[in-house]
CSV table of C-alpha atoms in Angstrom, one decimal:
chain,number,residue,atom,x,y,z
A,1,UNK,CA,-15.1,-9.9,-28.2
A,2,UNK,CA,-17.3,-9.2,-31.4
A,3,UNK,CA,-16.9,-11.9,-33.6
A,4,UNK,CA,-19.7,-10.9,-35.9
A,5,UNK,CA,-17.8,-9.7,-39.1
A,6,UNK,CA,-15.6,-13.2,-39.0
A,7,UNK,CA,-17.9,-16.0,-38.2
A,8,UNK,CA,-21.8,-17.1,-39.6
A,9,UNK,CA,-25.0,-15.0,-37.6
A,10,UNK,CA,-25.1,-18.7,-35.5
A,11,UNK,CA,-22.3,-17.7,-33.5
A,12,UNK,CA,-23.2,-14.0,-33.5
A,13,UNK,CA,-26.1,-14.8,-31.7
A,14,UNK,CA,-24.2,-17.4,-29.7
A,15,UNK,CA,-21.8,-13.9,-28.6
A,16,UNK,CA,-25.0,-11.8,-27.9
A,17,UNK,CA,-26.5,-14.5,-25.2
A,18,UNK,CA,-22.9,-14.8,-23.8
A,19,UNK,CA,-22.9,-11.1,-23.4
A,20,UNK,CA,-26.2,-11.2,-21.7
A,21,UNK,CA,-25.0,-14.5,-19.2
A,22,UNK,CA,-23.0,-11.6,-17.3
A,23,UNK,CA,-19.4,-12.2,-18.6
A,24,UNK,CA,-18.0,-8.5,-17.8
A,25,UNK,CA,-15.4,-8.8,-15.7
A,26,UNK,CA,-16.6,-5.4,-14.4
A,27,UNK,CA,-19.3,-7.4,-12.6
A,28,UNK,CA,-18.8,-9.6,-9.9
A,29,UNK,CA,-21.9,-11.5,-10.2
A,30,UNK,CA,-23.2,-10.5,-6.9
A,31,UNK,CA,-23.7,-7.1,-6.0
A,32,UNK,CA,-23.6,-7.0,-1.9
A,33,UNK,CA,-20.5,-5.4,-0.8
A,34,UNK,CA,-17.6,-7.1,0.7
A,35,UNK,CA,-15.5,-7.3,4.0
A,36,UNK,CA,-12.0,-5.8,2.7
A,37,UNK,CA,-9.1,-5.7,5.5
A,38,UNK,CA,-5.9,-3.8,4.6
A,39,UNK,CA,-2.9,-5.1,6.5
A,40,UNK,CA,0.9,-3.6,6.6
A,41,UNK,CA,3.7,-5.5,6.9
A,42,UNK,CA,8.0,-5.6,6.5
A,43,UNK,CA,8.6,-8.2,4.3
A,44,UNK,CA,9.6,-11.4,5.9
A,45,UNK,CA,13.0,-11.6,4.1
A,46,UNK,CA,13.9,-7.9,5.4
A,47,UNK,CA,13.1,-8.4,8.9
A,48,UNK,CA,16.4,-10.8,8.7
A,49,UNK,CA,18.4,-8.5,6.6
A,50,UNK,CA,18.5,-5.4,9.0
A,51,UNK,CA,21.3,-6.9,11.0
A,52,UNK,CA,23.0,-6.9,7.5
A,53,UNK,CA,22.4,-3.7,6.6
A,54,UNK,CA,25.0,-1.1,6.2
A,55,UNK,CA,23.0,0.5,8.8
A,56,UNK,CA,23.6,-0.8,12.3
A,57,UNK,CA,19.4,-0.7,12.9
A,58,UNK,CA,16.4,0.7,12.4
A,59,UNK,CA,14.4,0.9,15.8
A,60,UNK,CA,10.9,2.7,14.4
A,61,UNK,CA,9.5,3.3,11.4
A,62,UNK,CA,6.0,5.7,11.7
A,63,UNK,CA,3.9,6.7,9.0
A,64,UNK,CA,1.3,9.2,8.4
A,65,UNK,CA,-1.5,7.8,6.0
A,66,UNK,CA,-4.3,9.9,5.2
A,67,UNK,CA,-5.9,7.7,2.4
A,68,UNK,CA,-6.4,4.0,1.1
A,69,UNK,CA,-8.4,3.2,-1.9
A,70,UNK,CA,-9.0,0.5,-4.1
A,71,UNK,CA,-9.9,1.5,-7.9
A,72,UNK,CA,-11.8,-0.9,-10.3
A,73,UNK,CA,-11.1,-2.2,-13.2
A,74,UNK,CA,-13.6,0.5,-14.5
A,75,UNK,CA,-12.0,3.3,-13.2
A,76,UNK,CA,-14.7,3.7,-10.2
A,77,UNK,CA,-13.2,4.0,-7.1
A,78,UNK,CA,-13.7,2.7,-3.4
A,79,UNK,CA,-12.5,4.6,-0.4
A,80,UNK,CA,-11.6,3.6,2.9
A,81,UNK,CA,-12.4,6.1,5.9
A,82,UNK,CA,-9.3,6.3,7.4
A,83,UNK,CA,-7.9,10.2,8.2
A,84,UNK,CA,-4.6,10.8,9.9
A,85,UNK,CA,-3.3,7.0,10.2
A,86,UNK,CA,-0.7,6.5,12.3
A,87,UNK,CA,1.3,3.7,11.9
A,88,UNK,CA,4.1,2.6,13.9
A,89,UNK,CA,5.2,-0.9,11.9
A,90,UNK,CA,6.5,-3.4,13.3
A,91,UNK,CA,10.3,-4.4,12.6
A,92,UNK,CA,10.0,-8.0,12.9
A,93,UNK,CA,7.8,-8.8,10.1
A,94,UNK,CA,4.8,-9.1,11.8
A,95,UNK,CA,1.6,-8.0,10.6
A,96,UNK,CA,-1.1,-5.1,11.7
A,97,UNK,CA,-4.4,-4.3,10.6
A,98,UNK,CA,-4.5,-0.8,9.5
A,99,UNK,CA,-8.8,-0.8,8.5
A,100,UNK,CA,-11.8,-3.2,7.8
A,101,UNK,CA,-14.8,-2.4,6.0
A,102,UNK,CA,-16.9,-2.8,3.8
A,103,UNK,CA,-16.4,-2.3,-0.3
A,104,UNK,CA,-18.6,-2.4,-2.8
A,105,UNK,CA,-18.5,-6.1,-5.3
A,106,UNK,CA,-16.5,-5.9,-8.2
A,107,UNK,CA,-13.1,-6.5,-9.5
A,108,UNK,CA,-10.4,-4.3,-8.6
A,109,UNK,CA,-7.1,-4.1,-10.1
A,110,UNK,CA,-5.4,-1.2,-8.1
A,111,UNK,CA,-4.3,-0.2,-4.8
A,112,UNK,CA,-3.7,3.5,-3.9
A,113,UNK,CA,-2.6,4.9,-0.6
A,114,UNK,CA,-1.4,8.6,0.5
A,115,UNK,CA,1.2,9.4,2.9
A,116,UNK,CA,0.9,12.5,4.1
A,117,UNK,CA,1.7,14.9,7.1
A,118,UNK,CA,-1.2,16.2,9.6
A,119,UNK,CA,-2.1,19.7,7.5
A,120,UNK,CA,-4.1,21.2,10.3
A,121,UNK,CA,-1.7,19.9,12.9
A,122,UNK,CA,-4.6,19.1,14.9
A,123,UNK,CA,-5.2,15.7,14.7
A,124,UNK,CA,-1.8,13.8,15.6
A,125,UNK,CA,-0.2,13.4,19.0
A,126,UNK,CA,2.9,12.6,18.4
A,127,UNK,CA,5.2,15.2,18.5
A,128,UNK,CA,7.7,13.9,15.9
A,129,UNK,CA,5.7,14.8,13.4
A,130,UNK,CA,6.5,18.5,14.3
A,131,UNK,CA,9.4,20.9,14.4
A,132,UNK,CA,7.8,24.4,14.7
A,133,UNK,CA,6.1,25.1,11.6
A,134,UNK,CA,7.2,21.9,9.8
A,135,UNK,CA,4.9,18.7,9.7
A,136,UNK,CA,6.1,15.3,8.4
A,137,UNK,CA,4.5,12.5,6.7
A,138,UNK,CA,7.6,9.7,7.7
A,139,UNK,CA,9.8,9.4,10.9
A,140,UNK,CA,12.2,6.4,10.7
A,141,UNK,CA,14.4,6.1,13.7
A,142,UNK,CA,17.6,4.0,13.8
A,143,UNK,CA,21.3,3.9,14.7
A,144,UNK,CA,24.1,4.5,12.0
A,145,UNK,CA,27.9,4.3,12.3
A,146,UNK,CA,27.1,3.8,16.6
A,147,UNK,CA,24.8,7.5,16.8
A,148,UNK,CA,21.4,7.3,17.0
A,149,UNK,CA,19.4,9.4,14.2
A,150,UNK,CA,16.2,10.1,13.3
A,151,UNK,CA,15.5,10.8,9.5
A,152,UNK,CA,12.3,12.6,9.0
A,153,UNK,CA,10.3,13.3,5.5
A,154,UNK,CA,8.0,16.5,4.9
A,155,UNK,CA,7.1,14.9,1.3
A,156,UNK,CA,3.9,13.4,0.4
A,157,UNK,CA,4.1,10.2,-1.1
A,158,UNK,CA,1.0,9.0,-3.8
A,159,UNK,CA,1.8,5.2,-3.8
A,160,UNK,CA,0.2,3.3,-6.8
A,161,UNK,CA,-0.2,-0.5,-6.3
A,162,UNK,CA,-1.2,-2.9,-8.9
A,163,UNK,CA,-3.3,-5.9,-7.8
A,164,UNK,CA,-2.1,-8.8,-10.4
A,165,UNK,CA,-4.6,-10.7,-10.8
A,166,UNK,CA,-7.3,-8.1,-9.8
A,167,UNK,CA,-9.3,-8.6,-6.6
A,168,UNK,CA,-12.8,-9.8,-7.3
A,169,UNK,CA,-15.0,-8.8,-4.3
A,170,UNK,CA,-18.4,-10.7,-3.9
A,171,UNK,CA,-20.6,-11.9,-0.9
A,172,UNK,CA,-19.4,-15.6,-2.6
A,173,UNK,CA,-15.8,-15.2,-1.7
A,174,UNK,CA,-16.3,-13.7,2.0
A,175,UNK,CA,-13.7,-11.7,3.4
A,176,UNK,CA,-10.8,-9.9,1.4
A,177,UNK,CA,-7.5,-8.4,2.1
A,178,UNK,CA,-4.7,-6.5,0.8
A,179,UNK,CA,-1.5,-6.9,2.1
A,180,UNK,CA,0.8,-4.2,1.9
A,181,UNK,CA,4.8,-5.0,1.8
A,182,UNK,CA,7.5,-3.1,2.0
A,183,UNK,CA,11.2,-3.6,2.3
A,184,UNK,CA,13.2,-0.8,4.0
A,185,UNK,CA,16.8,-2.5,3.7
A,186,UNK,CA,17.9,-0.5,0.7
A,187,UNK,CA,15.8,2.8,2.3
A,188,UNK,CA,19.5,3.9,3.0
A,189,UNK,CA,21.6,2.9,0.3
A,190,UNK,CA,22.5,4.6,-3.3
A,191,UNK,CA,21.8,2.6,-6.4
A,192,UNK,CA,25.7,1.2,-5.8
A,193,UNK,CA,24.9,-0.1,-2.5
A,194,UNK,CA,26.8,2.5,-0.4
A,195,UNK,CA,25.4,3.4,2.6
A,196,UNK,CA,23.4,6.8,2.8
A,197,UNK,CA,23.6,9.1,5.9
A,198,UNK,CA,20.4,9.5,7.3
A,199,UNK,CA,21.4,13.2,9.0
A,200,UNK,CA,22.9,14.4,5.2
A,201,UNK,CA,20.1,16.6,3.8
A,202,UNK,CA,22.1,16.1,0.6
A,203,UNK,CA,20.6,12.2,0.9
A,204,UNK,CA,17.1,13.5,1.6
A,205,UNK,CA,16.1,13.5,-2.0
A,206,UNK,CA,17.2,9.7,-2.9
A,207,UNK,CA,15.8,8.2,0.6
A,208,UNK,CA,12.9,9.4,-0.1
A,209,UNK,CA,13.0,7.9,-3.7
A,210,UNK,CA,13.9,4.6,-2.3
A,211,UNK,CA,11.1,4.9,0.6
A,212,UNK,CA,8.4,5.0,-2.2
A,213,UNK,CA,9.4,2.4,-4.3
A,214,UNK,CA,9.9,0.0,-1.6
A,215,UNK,CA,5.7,-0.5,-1.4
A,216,UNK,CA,4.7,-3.4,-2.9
A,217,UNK,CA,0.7,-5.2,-2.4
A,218,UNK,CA,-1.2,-8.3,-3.3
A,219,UNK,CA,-4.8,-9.2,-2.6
A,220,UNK,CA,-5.9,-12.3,-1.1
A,221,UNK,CA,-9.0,-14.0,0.6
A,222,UNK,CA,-9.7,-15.1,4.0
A,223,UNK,CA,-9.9,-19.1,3.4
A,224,UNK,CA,-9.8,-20.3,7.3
A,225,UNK,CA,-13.8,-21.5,6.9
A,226,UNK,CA,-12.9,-23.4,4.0
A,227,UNK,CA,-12.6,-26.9,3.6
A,228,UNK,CA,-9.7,-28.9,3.0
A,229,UNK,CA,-8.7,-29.8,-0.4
């Protein structure tokens, strides 16, 4: 933003006392932290499609989060204290809360969340997530060609989210939230659109593949106290 070496000293100085206003989008103008929920959801569109799906169902879908974190457009970082998440999502598109707290004002530009299986194997009771000394991050339960299966993942999954526009937190705005989508219709397909058998390991790989690219997230704000335009 340093105009300096193309326009007179007037508008240099004009810059400087701009610069000084506050104008860094680093800053949010009001440095009281704000009420952040994160909230999961299927995508509205893909609660429909599962009766389409090559798949006869899914009828669960559980996952194992052990972080959330928002990072700034400065590279700092905001953690949410959260260990050992279990979620069991709901298939018809509804919406759950997974945390709310409170982050730190600013303007943040990227969502980050860990999927990961119980390391101690001390902190989840749910016995899916174990088969002797194997612990899984992912349990998705359905029914393909009329048997039932249950396709589990081992894998830890770093999911990258980019908030576009980024999410300015500030005591002006009030509460935040970043919604986290997924679609799980193609979880079973190849890039061709034939079906995947859940119970081949050979498919473990590419279901996986599809599992983390299937997150997608987009910060909004709480607007219920406002007025009416």
């Amino acid at each position: 933003m340093n105009l300096s070496k193309i326009f007179i000293p007037f508008t240099f100085l004009a810059s400087l006392l701009l610069i000084a206003s506050g104008c860094d989008i680093s800053n949010s103008g009001n440095d009281g932290p704000a009420k952040v929920a994160v909230t999961m959801q299927i995508e509205s569109t893909s609660a429909a499609k599962f009766k389409a799906m090559t798949l006869d169902s899914l009828t669960e879908i559980k996952l194992l989060v052990e972080e959330l974190e928002l990072e700034s457009v400065n590279d700092d970082s905001s953690d949410f204290e959260v260990e050992d998440l279990l979620i069991n999502l709901p298939l018809d598109g509804s919406s759950i809360e997974l945390t709310s707290q409170q982050i730190p004002a600013g303007f943040y530009d990227e969502f980050e969340m860990e999927i990961e299986n119980d390391d101690d194997g001390q902190t989840v009771n749910d016995p899916e997530f174990y088969e002797g000394e194997t612990k899984y991050s992912i349990v998705v339960k359905g029914i393909y060609n009329g048997e039932e299966f249950m396709f589990r993942s081992d894998q830890d999954f770093e999911i990258e989210l980019e908030l576009n526009p980024p999410l300015e937190l500030s005591g002006n705005n009030g509460p935040a939230s970043v919604a986290i989508n997924l679609d799980p219709t193609a979880w079973f397909l190849d890039s061709q659109g034939n079906s995947l058998d859940p119970s081949d390991p050979a498919n473990k790989e590419t279901i996986e593949e599809n599992i983390e690219n299937s997150f997608e997230a987009e910060g909004e704000y709480d607007d219920d106290d406002d007025d009416d335009d």
